[in-house]
Amino acid sequence: MSQWKQIQQLEIRLLEHVDYLYDDNFPMDIRQGLSSWIETQDWDTAANEEPMAGVLFTNLLSQLDRVRSQEQNFLQRHNMKIIQQQLQVKYTSNPTVMARVISTCLREERRILSSACMQEQGPLERSLQNSVAFERQKSMDNRVAIIRGSVQLMDQAVKSIEDMQDDFDFRYKTLQARESSDARQNPEMMKQEVTTLQAMLNSLDFKRKEILSKMDDVIKDIEDLMSSQLNPELQDWKRRQQIAAIGGPQLTGLEQLHSWFTLTAQSLFQMKRQLDKLADLIVKVTYESDPIPLQKPQMEERVKYLIYHLIKSSFVVEKQPCMPTHPQKPLIIKTGVQFTTKVRLLVKLPEVDYQLKVKTTFDKDLPPGRVRQFFILTNNTKVMDIEDYSNGCLSVEFRHLQLKEKKYINGTKGNEGLLSVTEELHSLSFEACFTVQGLTIDLETCSLPLVVISNVSQLPGGWVSVMWYNLLSDEPRNLAFFGNPPRATWSQLSEVLSWQFSTFAGKGLNKEQLSMLGGKLLGQHASCSDYQVSWSKLSKENISGKPFSFWMWLDSILELIKKHLMPVWNENYIMGFVSKEMERTLLKDKEPGTFLLRFSESHLGGITFTWVEHGDNGEVKFNSVEPYTKNRLSALPFADIIRDYKVISEGVVPENPLKFLYPDIPKDEAFGRLYNIQPSKVHPYITSTLIPISQLRSNTTTTPSSCQSPEPPMTPGEFDMLSEHLCFDINSMSSPYSE
């Protein structure tokens, strides 16, 4: 079943989350109309490779043309034409943005499907959804709008004061011009005029005090907005960015933050202009106890302070450093390999020198005692520009950064200290400086902590370090984190492990699978969700009796699924992490030939199947095939192995012992649609098929590992025995082109 069809079968609560994913950047009409085509494209890779993104964008437009031409409904055809035109305007110059949007939507759909399978959300996901509750966003929208409205009204009040003052100034200067003559000729009229002027001055004084009081109230509102809502929302977004980096929900929110920051900045800039206008007014008219010279300097400093800190905090890393070769594993950098990153201002500035240069620095604040040091090999300075597809925000993307390790005077590289290479954390800093409306602002931000590797074999260790840090710390520069890493509860860790399967294998883990994993990692403590798991237990200590750690074992399974088992995994046909003991319990009462699929406990990246047989005397036998690893699965798809598997034993016709997938699904019913289609018979060559063979030993016992599966090709003896019992004579077959 396609991913989109599965989505449509979700309950309303989850469908609301799906609805949240789609907007003008990627309308749901496209997702619906091109669902099958969209799901077969590699959007993850295209998001980091512009040529491929351009091809996919062109193909998407062609697919839309095809669907639109077939659409019978006139209104629907019209809507699709409008959507197509909007996409061309938005993405023609930057198709990688479109690829990134679609990749994010598909990944989030998989996460939602996984959460439906788990039946209940984990603690991290629940907390993230609470933090972006609609009510909170609505409250922010309302408050920002109220402040914006108040500032607009103050514009009118300042204009009214200016008009009052001009009127007063004109009458005052007129009175001065005729004061000497009118005082002698008409003293009563002069007295009345002075009284009128005094009343006008009193009114002007009242209005000045009133506008300053309103300004003080609005400044206090903005101070409170920034401290109690806007900054917490920004920190919440940064936390959600951390969680998204390790496979968690891809919740949006940056555009909403951009809107809040920009509207707040516009209010502050407008108030600064209003204060400047009030300063101009006192040049013409001032008086004893005039409130403007008394209050304006302090207010102006408060407004400048708020502008400075608002813009400074709006400088964020929109896209964390990531190698295009591993788009789903950000924050790991390999020396000599290009990586990309992107920074952005969340404030749309009214006026600025757009030659705003951003400089990157690696390991600006390195912890003491750190031996390995690196520098940026490529150009580390770029100019921020306005994005064509944005609301006027300034951003810059560094696409070709590379790291090189420093060499020391003696020509050798530094030796690692107490921490392993993948436990050393590094940081990429960004700096810029510009002046806006006479205010000089120094910008600085940094990436989340990075792991630097020199060999791809270090990638699994690097990724588990990235996961552990971002699961347990929200500090952006805690580079000494692994000097004394905190523990995680099993409920926290299990949720993140499920995200890894959702991200890399297409489907997360259900409660039963997580329970089995917990049993392997924690033993008797698996049922305790609050049990504290140490960093060492997960990634450094070997599993009892095995030469590898729990994480290395799990990561090898993820790689195996991603490259060779994705279709079978997404159909829920792999039980996965069941132990040998539980395997026997599940199979012993089943029909002969019932089998289940599980990952090997003794091999890294291996999958095996075990089937049950019943002897004439009622004896139950279990046979497990030697685990299939990536080398063998590269030669033959796993579904075809299930279909064609044969067992050879002395005096017995070779046969496929696999009849029913546990609990009772006929093998072909389960795997039939996953089998490779047989090639056409109209072909000048004799077709060949690789057949997986196991030789069953004569002294078979109930030991689960009694059945071995040697690498092809078969021995001559095995081939002769097999060909003897096949339904056709290989030697008698001839080519249609033979003489």
XYZ file of C-alpha atoms in Angstrom:
739
model
C 0.000 0.000 0.000
C 1.379 3.424 -0.920
C 2.347 5.851 1.799
C -0.365 8.313 0.753
C -3.085 5.639 0.919
C -1.926 4.724 4.415
C -2.088 8.400 5.381
C -5.693 8.655 4.194
C -6.701 5.819 6.504
C -5.466 7.574 9.655
C -7.796 8.855 12.323
C -8.853 12.514 12.240
C -6.460 13.525 15.051
C -3.448 12.439 12.990
C -4.871 13.758 9.729
C -4.865 17.216 11.298
C -1.088 16.915 11.691
C -0.840 15.923 8.016
C -2.917 18.946 7.029
C -0.429 21.149 8.881
C 2.360 19.994 6.522
C 0.859 21.278 3.299
C 0.567 24.913 2.232
C 1.422 27.052 -0.799
C 5.004 25.757 -0.720
C 3.727 22.258 -1.535
C -0.071 22.097 -2.007
C -1.886 18.928 -1.018
C -3.462 18.838 -4.494
C -0.043 17.912 -5.905
C 0.549 15.313 -3.203
C -2.800 13.755 -4.044
C -2.543 13.933 -7.828
C 1.066 12.733 -8.120
C 1.246 10.503 -5.046
C 2.721 7.413 -6.733
C 5.279 9.341 -8.772
C 6.338 11.510 -5.828
C 6.995 8.490 -3.597
C 9.315 6.878 -6.142
C 11.699 9.860 -6.435
C 14.824 10.453 -4.325
C 13.984 13.859 -2.846
C 16.509 13.490 -0.014
C 19.425 13.455 -2.446
C 17.887 16.135 -4.679
C 17.602 18.483 -1.703
C 21.393 18.700 -1.687
C 22.177 18.321 -5.399
C 20.953 21.175 -7.585
C 21.275 19.393 -10.976
C 19.182 16.480 -9.758
C 16.680 18.866 -8.145
C 16.361 20.717 -11.452
C 15.596 17.489 -13.312
C 12.989 16.461 -10.738
C 11.396 19.907 -10.855
C 11.100 19.714 -14.644
C 9.676 16.201 -14.386
C 7.184 17.318 -11.741
C 5.894 20.072 -14.041
C 5.573 17.510 -16.845
C 3.654 15.169 -14.549
C 1.327 18.045 -13.635
C 0.734 18.735 -17.327
C -0.172 15.088 -17.847
C -2.564 14.944 -14.885
C -4.143 18.279 -15.809
C -4.776 17.155 -19.397
C -6.570 14.051 -18.093
C -8.690 15.939 -15.567
C -12.372 16.154 -16.568
C -13.426 18.726 -13.990
C -12.911 22.244 -15.389
C -12.484 23.886 -11.975
C -9.913 21.300 -10.921
C -7.986 21.835 -14.174
C -8.002 25.575 -13.563
C -6.728 25.161 -9.972
C -3.915 22.865 -11.088
C -2.866 25.402 -13.731
C -2.660 28.130 -11.078
C -0.648 25.844 -8.787
C 1.744 25.004 -11.624
C 2.330 28.689 -12.353
C 2.963 29.410 -8.665
C 5.505 26.595 -8.451
C 7.350 27.915 -11.503
C 7.613 31.382 -9.974
C 8.682 30.028 -6.611
C 11.180 27.286 -7.515
C 12.533 27.775 -11.052
C 15.614 29.621 -9.784
C 16.155 27.314 -6.800
C 14.706 23.810 -7.282
C 16.619 22.409 -4.299
C 14.220 24.323 -2.039
C 11.301 22.454 -3.577
C 13.118 19.141 -3.141
C 13.809 19.994 0.497
C 10.143 20.862 1.117
C 8.883 17.609 -0.436
C 11.543 15.555 1.360
C 10.470 17.077 4.674
C 6.781 16.387 4.016
C 7.400 12.740 3.092
C 9.608 12.206 6.106
C 7.026 13.776 8.408
C 4.314 11.578 6.886
C 6.409 8.505 7.737
C 6.840 9.756 11.275
C 3.080 10.272 11.657
C 2.440 6.754 10.338
C 4.996 5.408 12.805
C 3.356 7.231 15.697
C 0.042 5.655 14.671
C 1.675 2.208 14.804
C 3.121 2.948 18.250
C -0.418 3.749 19.460
C 0.922 6.417 21.767
C 3.454 9.207 21.401
C 6.713 9.322 23.264
C 7.451 11.977 25.893
C 9.575 14.126 23.582
C 6.985 14.235 20.838
C 4.205 15.045 23.296
C 6.221 17.903 24.772
C 6.995 19.314 21.317
C 3.371 19.253 20.288
C 2.378 20.995 23.494
C 4.958 23.709 22.891
C 3.524 24.631 19.512
C -0.092 24.518 20.531
C -2.406 26.522 18.318
C -3.648 28.537 21.272
C -0.152 29.796 22.024
C 0.437 30.852 18.455
C -2.908 32.582 18.381
C -2.015 34.450 21.570
C 1.261 35.607 20.005
C -0.482 36.691 16.813
C -3.025 38.713 18.770
C -0.467 40.362 21.019
C 1.859 41.340 18.179
C -1.114 42.745 16.253
C -2.274 44.791 19.270
C 1.197 46.296 19.709
C 1.400 47.040 15.997
C -1.998 48.754 16.142
C -1.002 50.824 19.183
C 2.134 52.058 17.421
C 0.115 53.003 14.336
C -2.245 55.020 16.524
C 0.728 56.793 18.102
C 1.745 57.903 14.618
C -1.570 59.703 14.376
C -1.132 61.150 17.888
C 2.330 62.517 17.017
C 0.884 64.069 13.843
C -1.902 65.620 15.924
C 0.639 67.066 18.372
C 2.636 68.449 15.452
C -0.488 70.172 14.094
C -1.359 71.565 17.535
C 2.180 72.829 17.957
C 2.219 74.481 14.506
C -1.033 76.215 15.364
C 0.358 77.351 18.717
C 3.641 78.479 17.143
C 1.850 80.508 14.475
C -0.424 82.280 16.975
C 2.446 82.858 19.384
C 4.666 84.450 16.722
C 1.723 86.500 15.433
C 1.108 87.791 18.940
C 4.778 88.649 19.343
C 4.761 90.627 16.109
C 1.910 92.903 17.231
C 2.510 92.796 20.973
C 3.796 96.377 21.433
C 1.045 98.131 19.473
C -1.907 95.929 20.515
C -0.929 96.100 24.183
C -1.490 99.884 24.138
C -4.522 99.894 21.862
C -6.437 96.817 23.047
C -5.085 95.381 26.283
C -8.181 93.213 26.844
C -7.768 91.540 23.484
C -4.127 90.900 24.259
C -5.028 89.405 27.589
C -7.589 87.138 25.940
C -5.030 86.054 23.318
C -2.488 85.234 26.006
C -5.128 83.240 27.857
C -5.888 81.313 24.653
C -2.218 80.631 24.064
C -1.836 79.419 27.648
C -4.759 77.050 27.162
C -3.202 75.806 23.920
C 0.134 75.283 25.678
C -1.586 73.414 28.505
C -3.330 71.204 25.946
C -0.051 70.662 24.103
C 1.676 69.749 27.366
C -1.131 67.275 28.161
C -0.844 65.674 24.722
C 2.943 65.403 25.026
C 2.654 63.734 28.413
C -0.098 61.469 27.061
C 1.912 60.297 24.044
C 4.989 59.691 26.187
C 2.911 57.698 28.645
C 1.487 55.590 25.799
C 4.995 55.071 24.427
C 6.174 53.943 27.833
C 3.305 51.444 28.021
C 4.053 50.070 24.529
C 7.770 49.791 25.301
C 6.904 47.830 28.435
C 4.575 45.610 26.383
C 7.342 44.922 23.871
C 9.852 44.241 26.654
C 7.432 41.739 28.168
C 6.588 40.246 24.770
C 10.261 39.651 23.998
C 11.163 38.219 27.388
C 8.066 36.142 28.133
C 6.950 34.973 24.682
C 9.146 35.821 21.696
C 12.489 34.642 23.106
C 10.935 31.470 24.586
C 9.344 30.747 21.185
C 12.762 31.155 19.558
C 14.384 28.835 22.095
C 11.559 26.373 21.565
C 12.167 26.447 17.810
C 15.879 25.830 18.384
C 15.038 22.867 20.608
C 12.687 21.484 17.972
C 15.457 21.946 15.415
C 17.693 19.769 17.591
C 15.053 17.060 17.816
C 14.366 17.235 14.074
C 18.099 16.803 13.415
C 18.049 13.379 15.092
C 14.949 12.136 13.302
C 12.170 13.723 15.352
C 9.126 15.635 14.095
C 9.896 18.078 11.310
C 7.720 20.804 12.765
C 7.805 24.106 10.922
C 7.646 27.490 12.626
C 10.477 29.555 11.218
C 8.201 31.591 8.954
C 5.927 32.292 11.903
C 8.906 33.441 13.942
C 10.026 35.600 11.009
C 6.614 37.282 11.002
C 6.636 37.923 14.776
C 10.210 39.224 14.785
C 9.630 41.460 11.769
C 6.383 42.974 13.072
C 7.986 43.625 16.464
C 11.026 45.215 14.804
C 8.777 47.373 12.621
C 7.002 48.607 15.746
C 10.309 49.474 17.411
C 11.713 51.233 14.339
C 8.489 53.202 14.031
C 8.686 54.227 17.695
C 12.269 55.343 17.171
C 11.091 57.580 14.327
C 8.301 58.914 16.543
C 10.829 59.788 19.261
C 13.016 61.495 16.648
C 9.952 63.499 15.574
C 9.268 64.543 19.150
C 12.886 65.716 19.395
C 12.323 67.875 16.306
C 9.215 69.375 17.895
C 11.030 70.723 20.950
C 13.417 72.626 18.688
C 10.437 74.835 17.754
C 8.507 74.822 21.015
C 9.664 73.996 24.498
C 8.893 75.293 27.936
C 9.609 74.805 31.589
C 8.861 71.227 32.742
C 8.499 70.093 29.098
C 8.208 66.249 29.414
C 9.941 65.468 26.111
C 13.516 66.500 27.045
C 13.025 64.792 30.422
C 11.727 61.422 29.200
C 12.741 61.094 25.565
C 16.479 60.198 26.076
C 15.691 57.316 28.414
C 12.931 55.997 26.137
C 15.193 56.218 23.133
C 17.853 54.160 24.897
C 15.281 51.531 25.823
C 14.032 51.336 22.207
C 17.605 51.055 20.869
C 18.365 48.350 23.414
C 15.295 46.362 22.313
C 16.132 46.791 18.612
C 19.710 45.687 19.219
C 18.778 42.543 21.122
C 15.836 41.678 18.874
C 17.981 41.738 15.730
C 20.917 40.067 17.466
C 18.737 37.162 18.617
C 17.141 36.874 15.163
C 20.448 35.709 13.628
C 19.940 31.932 13.510
C 21.334 28.841 11.819
C 18.448 27.811 9.593
C 20.208 24.728 8.218
C 22.722 22.986 10.442
C 26.036 21.857 8.874
C 25.506 18.705 6.823
C 27.380 16.729 4.189
C 25.295 16.366 0.995
C 26.399 12.720 0.872
C 24.578 12.071 4.175
C 21.579 14.432 4.252
C 19.846 12.516 7.046
C 22.866 12.654 9.342
C 23.593 16.341 9.929
C 26.243 17.663 12.327
C 28.837 15.093 11.207
C 31.662 16.494 9.085
C 34.357 14.426 7.376
C 37.649 16.146 6.689
C 38.151 16.899 3.012
C 34.438 16.484 2.187
C 32.271 19.481 1.339
C 29.443 20.385 3.676
C 26.686 22.987 3.594
C 25.058 25.268 6.143
C 22.740 28.275 6.092
C 22.174 31.274 8.378
C 19.287 33.712 8.335
C 17.987 36.934 9.870
C 14.445 36.579 11.133
C 13.922 40.344 10.846
C 13.080 42.040 7.573
C 15.147 45.194 7.910
C 13.822 48.589 6.721
C 17.159 49.792 5.445
C 20.576 48.211 5.498
C 23.752 47.928 3.491
C 22.976 44.684 1.682
C 26.663 43.934 1.321
C 26.268 42.264 4.678
C 29.210 39.880 4.965
C 29.048 36.799 7.155
C 32.266 35.148 8.257
C 32.497 31.556 9.480
C 35.042 30.397 12.042
C 35.651 26.828 13.140
C 36.281 26.058 16.832
C 36.332 29.674 17.947
C 35.930 28.668 21.607
C 37.777 25.368 21.839
C 37.791 23.720 25.301
C 41.216 23.618 27.002
C 43.292 20.500 26.427
C 41.745 19.705 23.038
C 44.418 18.208 20.784
C 42.742 17.811 17.390
C 42.247 21.182 15.708
C 40.831 22.062 12.299
C 40.528 25.002 9.961
C 38.240 25.854 7.057
C 40.054 25.108 3.834
C 37.705 26.972 1.466
C 36.366 30.544 1.354
C 34.744 31.274 4.697
C 33.080 34.629 3.917
C 29.901 35.266 1.934
C 27.404 38.108 1.488
C 23.837 37.822 2.765
C 21.131 38.389 0.185
C 17.358 38.552 -0.001
C 15.848 35.202 -0.911
C 13.650 35.336 -3.987
C 11.094 32.937 -2.546
C 10.982 34.448 0.955
C 9.245 37.416 2.529
C 12.293 39.587 2.120
C 14.489 37.880 4.709
C 18.269 38.076 4.509
C 20.116 34.775 4.400
C 23.287 33.175 3.145
C 24.044 29.541 2.365
C 27.586 28.185 2.473
C 27.602 25.257 0.073
C 31.267 24.376 -0.359
C 32.911 24.476 3.058
C 35.671 21.953 3.791
C 37.687 21.141 6.896
C 41.335 20.219 7.162
C 43.129 19.062 10.281
C 46.020 21.197 11.445
C 49.479 19.711 11.387
C 51.949 20.456 14.092
C 55.535 21.666 13.873
C 56.932 18.146 13.947
C 54.742 17.252 10.978
C 52.428 14.894 12.852
C 48.813 15.262 13.791
C 47.770 15.490 17.380
C 46.877 12.343 19.269
C 43.424 11.974 20.738
C 43.024 12.685 24.411
C 40.747 10.910 26.855
C 37.754 11.221 24.510
C 37.352 9.224 21.328
C 37.256 11.030 17.991
C 33.469 10.784 17.859
C 33.100 12.157 21.394
C 35.027 15.347 20.639
C 32.563 18.136 19.894
C 33.306 21.137 17.712
C 31.493 24.303 16.714
C 31.052 26.463 13.622
C 30.582 30.163 14.411
C 29.076 32.900 12.214
C 29.773 36.621 12.624
C 28.563 39.789 10.876
C 28.327 43.518 11.599
C 26.121 46.203 10.065
C 24.486 49.555 10.789
C 20.765 50.204 10.564
C 19.173 53.605 11.311
C 22.356 54.755 13.000
C 22.569 51.683 15.233
C 25.599 49.383 14.837
C 24.784 45.755 15.534
C 27.265 42.893 15.939
C 25.739 39.558 14.986
C 27.001 36.207 16.190
C 25.547 32.729 16.279
C 26.859 29.194 16.122
C 25.901 25.758 14.913
C 24.943 22.919 17.173
C 27.986 20.902 18.295
C 29.624 18.960 15.469
C 31.501 15.671 15.286
C 34.488 15.630 12.926
C 35.554 12.305 11.443
C 38.365 11.365 9.090
C 36.999 8.016 7.902
C 33.485 6.853 7.001
C 33.922 3.921 9.382
C 33.568 6.497 12.177
C 30.133 7.567 10.921
C 28.059 5.250 13.187
C 29.979 6.398 16.268
C 29.632 10.012 15.210
C 25.898 9.707 14.676
C 25.202 8.142 18.060
C 27.162 11.021 19.654
C 25.009 13.539 17.769
C 21.873 11.714 18.906
C 22.900 11.533 22.560
C 23.878 15.199 22.753
C 20.750 16.577 21.101
C 18.507 14.265 23.068
C 19.848 15.371 26.440
C 21.235 18.908 26.043
C 19.790 22.151 24.724
C 23.009 24.118 25.200
C 24.461 25.280 21.871
C 28.124 25.280 22.942
C 28.581 22.588 25.570
C 31.622 21.148 23.801
C 32.796 19.349 26.945
C 29.525 17.385 27.124
C 31.106 13.934 26.764
C 33.570 14.583 29.563
C 30.725 13.524 31.851
C 27.709 12.601 29.702
C 24.340 12.406 31.474
C 22.118 9.344 31.386
C 18.889 8.986 29.411
C 15.717 7.257 30.512
C 14.673 4.268 28.457
C 11.466 6.090 27.439
C 13.572 8.920 25.972
C 16.035 6.635 24.243
C 13.440 4.234 22.837
C 11.593 7.114 21.208
C 14.758 8.326 19.483
C 15.635 4.791 18.362
C 12.213 4.485 16.770
C 12.848 7.773 14.948
C 15.991 6.244 13.427
C 13.951 3.457 11.871
C 11.334 5.942 10.697
C 14.003 8.124 9.087
C 16.329 5.534 7.589
C 14.057 2.514 7.122
C 10.745 4.207 6.339
C 8.796 2.828 9.323
C 9.325 3.293 13.033
C 9.212 0.636 15.743
C 6.028 -0.487 17.450
C 5.709 -1.109 21.176
C 6.489 -4.822 20.876
C 9.679 -4.200 18.904
C 10.797 -1.516 21.350
C 10.115 -3.904 24.200
C 12.317 -6.550 22.538
C 15.088 -3.984 22.027
C 14.793 -2.935 25.651
C 15.207 -6.540 26.698
C 18.445 -6.842 24.722
C 19.887 -3.611 26.100
C 18.580 -3.571 29.670
C 17.765 -7.183 30.485
C 15.469 -7.430 33.490
C 15.067 -3.621 33.645
C 13.439 -3.412 30.200
C 9.937 -2.977 31.619
C 10.951 0.169 33.535
C 10.507 3.221 31.297
C 12.363 5.433 33.785
C 15.413 3.184 33.950
C 18.567 5.251 33.439
C 20.679 4.169 30.451
C 24.308 5.261 30.425
C 26.190 6.527 27.389
C 28.696 3.730 27.803
C 25.977 1.061 27.916
C 24.565 2.192 24.591
C 27.668 2.862 22.543
C 30.887 1.660 24.181
C 30.332 -1.547 26.122
C 30.122 -4.753 24.091
C 26.979 -6.843 24.279
C 27.565 -9.817 26.554
C 29.446 -12.493 24.626
C 29.647 -10.385 21.458
C 32.527 -8.340 19.992
C 30.365 -5.271 19.303
C 28.274 -2.711 21.165
C 24.492 -2.435 21.162
C 24.596 0.646 18.946
C 26.943 -0.905 16.374
C 24.586 -3.886 16.164
C 21.504 -1.676 15.745
C 23.153 0.676 13.257
C 24.188 -2.272 11.071
C 20.544 -3.397 11.035
C 19.422 0.078 9.970
C 21.894 0.025 7.086
C 20.753 -3.459 6.055
C 17.089 -2.414 5.994
C 17.799 0.826 4.150
C 19.802 -0.831 1.385
C 18.249 -4.299 1.042
C 15.117 -4.882 3.132
C 13.002 -1.729 2.855
C 9.992 -3.293 1.037
C 9.832 -6.280 3.394
C 10.323 -4.076 6.470
C 7.591 -1.628 5.494
C 5.118 -4.482 5.035
C 5.645 -5.441 8.727
C 6.924 -8.884 7.709
C 10.117 -8.729 9.787
C 9.503 -9.489 13.432
C 12.982 -8.149 13.981
C 14.369 -8.360 17.470
C 12.811 -11.522 18.846
C 15.220 -13.718 20.789
C 15.915 -17.343 19.870
C 14.049 -18.495 22.954
C 10.944 -16.451 22.128
C 11.212 -17.591 18.526
C 10.785 -21.226 19.610
C 7.847 -20.348 21.819
C 6.075 -18.582 18.945
C 6.681 -21.315 16.358
C 6.316 -24.562 18.281
C 2.529 -24.854 17.955
C 2.332 -23.605 14.369
C 1.819 -25.509 11.124
C 4.942 -27.186 9.655
C 6.744 -24.752 7.385
C 5.718 -21.683 9.409
C 8.641 -19.304 9.550
C 9.490 -15.883 10.925
C 12.132 -13.302 10.056
C 14.468 -11.820 12.637
C 17.753 -9.985 12.762
C 20.813 -11.952 13.703
C 22.056 -11.544 17.269
C 25.525 -12.862 16.470
C 26.277 -11.079 13.178
C 26.450 -7.357 12.418
C 23.861 -6.552 9.773
C 22.404 -10.006 9.273
C 18.864 -11.320 8.822
C 17.799 -14.923 9.207
C 14.622 -16.990 9.091
C 13.627 -19.942 11.217
C 10.973 -22.499 10.338
C 9.326 -25.242 12.333
C 8.931 -28.910 11.424
C 7.070 -31.729 13.164
C 8.528 -35.256 13.165
C 6.473 -38.441 12.844
C 6.943 -39.024 16.552
C 5.622 -35.553 17.381
C 9.082 -34.114 17.881
C 9.276 -30.367 17.112
C 12.304 -29.254 15.119
C 13.516 -25.724 14.470
C 15.816 -24.837 11.588
C 17.528 -21.467 11.181
C 19.387 -20.425 8.078
C 22.808 -18.829 8.302
C 22.212 -15.033 8.397
C 22.099 -13.175 5.108
C 24.307 -10.089 5.118
C 24.662 -7.164 2.716
C 27.160 -9.024 0.521
C 24.717 -11.810 -0.272
C 21.634 -9.593 -0.416
C 23.384 -7.477 -3.050
C 23.273 -10.492 -5.345
C 19.688 -11.566 -4.696
C 16.666 -9.647 -3.305
C 15.425 -11.025 -0.008
C 11.865 -11.664 -1.266
C 13.302 -13.782 -4.069
C 15.375 -15.697 -1.539
C 12.176 -16.557 0.340
C 10.503 -17.627 -2.911
C 13.335 -19.753 -4.311
C 14.933 -21.113 -1.142
C 15.662 -24.868 -1.264
C 16.964 -27.374 1.256
C 19.084 -30.342 0.183
C 19.416 -33.335 2.465
C 20.551 -36.864 1.759
C 17.928 -38.871 -0.080
C 15.332 -36.107 -0.083
C 14.046 -34.131 -3.087
C 15.156 -30.473 -2.846
C 12.209 -28.429 -1.661
C 11.298 -25.063 -0.227
C 10.432 -25.638 3.447
C 8.964 -22.148 3.859
C 5.163 -22.331 3.686
C 3.590 -19.749 6.011
C 4.873 -16.429 7.299
C 4.172 -16.237 11.034
C 1.499 -16.497 12.253
C -0.316 -18.128 9.307
C 0.053 -16.049 6.108
C 0.750 -18.128 2.979
C 4.232 -17.281 1.773
C 3.245 -16.196 -1.741
C 0.341 -14.165 -0.438
C 2.719 -12.218 1.794
C 5.664 -11.782 -0.566
C 4.098 -12.208 -4.009
C 3.984 -8.513 -4.923
C 7.623 -8.138 -3.827
C 8.987 -10.860 -6.097
C 11.028 -9.765 -9.082
C 9.059 -10.163 -12.309
C 10.418 -13.039 -14.361
C 12.107 -11.958 -17.612
C 10.358 -12.347 -20.956
C 10.689 -15.747 -22.640
C 11.337 -14.064 -26.027
C 15.060 -13.729 -25.565
C 18.049 -15.105 -27.487
C 19.659 -16.457 -24.319
C 18.802 -19.110 -21.795
C 17.585 -17.367 -18.662
C 19.392 -18.066 -15.415
C 18.264 -17.788 -11.818
C 20.253 -17.714 -8.608
C 18.733 -20.213 -6.184
C 19.595 -20.068 -2.465
C 20.440 -23.557 -1.231
C 20.998 -24.943 2.253
C 22.361 -28.385 3.028
C 20.587 -29.966 5.964
C 22.952 -32.125 7.989
C 21.940 -35.694 8.662
C 22.394 -35.227 12.397
C 19.868 -32.394 12.542
C 18.724 -31.640 16.030
C 16.475 -28.999 17.466
C 19.406 -26.593 17.476
C 18.181 -23.465 15.708
C 21.397 -23.042 13.704
C 21.440 -26.452 12.070
C 20.915 -25.206 8.528
C 23.716 -23.517 6.627
C 23.452 -21.422 3.507
C 26.708 -21.433 1.530
C 27.625 -18.682 -0.881
C 26.758 -19.446 -4.532
C 27.801 -20.999 -6.830
C 26.735 -24.509 -5.805
C 29.146 -27.385 -5.896
C 28.889 -29.734 -8.942
C 27.356 -32.422 -6.764
C 24.697 -30.081 -5.407
C 23.957 -28.831 -8.909
C 23.542 -32.372 -10.263
C 21.173 -33.309 -7.438
C 19.121 -30.168 -7.914
C 18.915 -30.409 -11.729
C 17.855 -34.044 -11.423
C 14.676 -33.012 -9.613
C 13.837 -29.783 -11.462
C 10.860 -29.850 -13.821
C 12.912 -29.168 -16.957
C 16.073 -30.571 -18.559
C 18.659 -27.843 -18.757
C 20.822 -29.718 -21.290
C 17.873 -30.239 -23.644
C 16.958 -26.563 -23.804
C 17.981 -24.712 -26.972
C 18.096 -21.135 -28.101
C 15.569 -19.995 -30.709
C 18.574 -18.819 -32.684
C 20.429 -22.166 -32.642
C 20.869 -24.161 -35.812
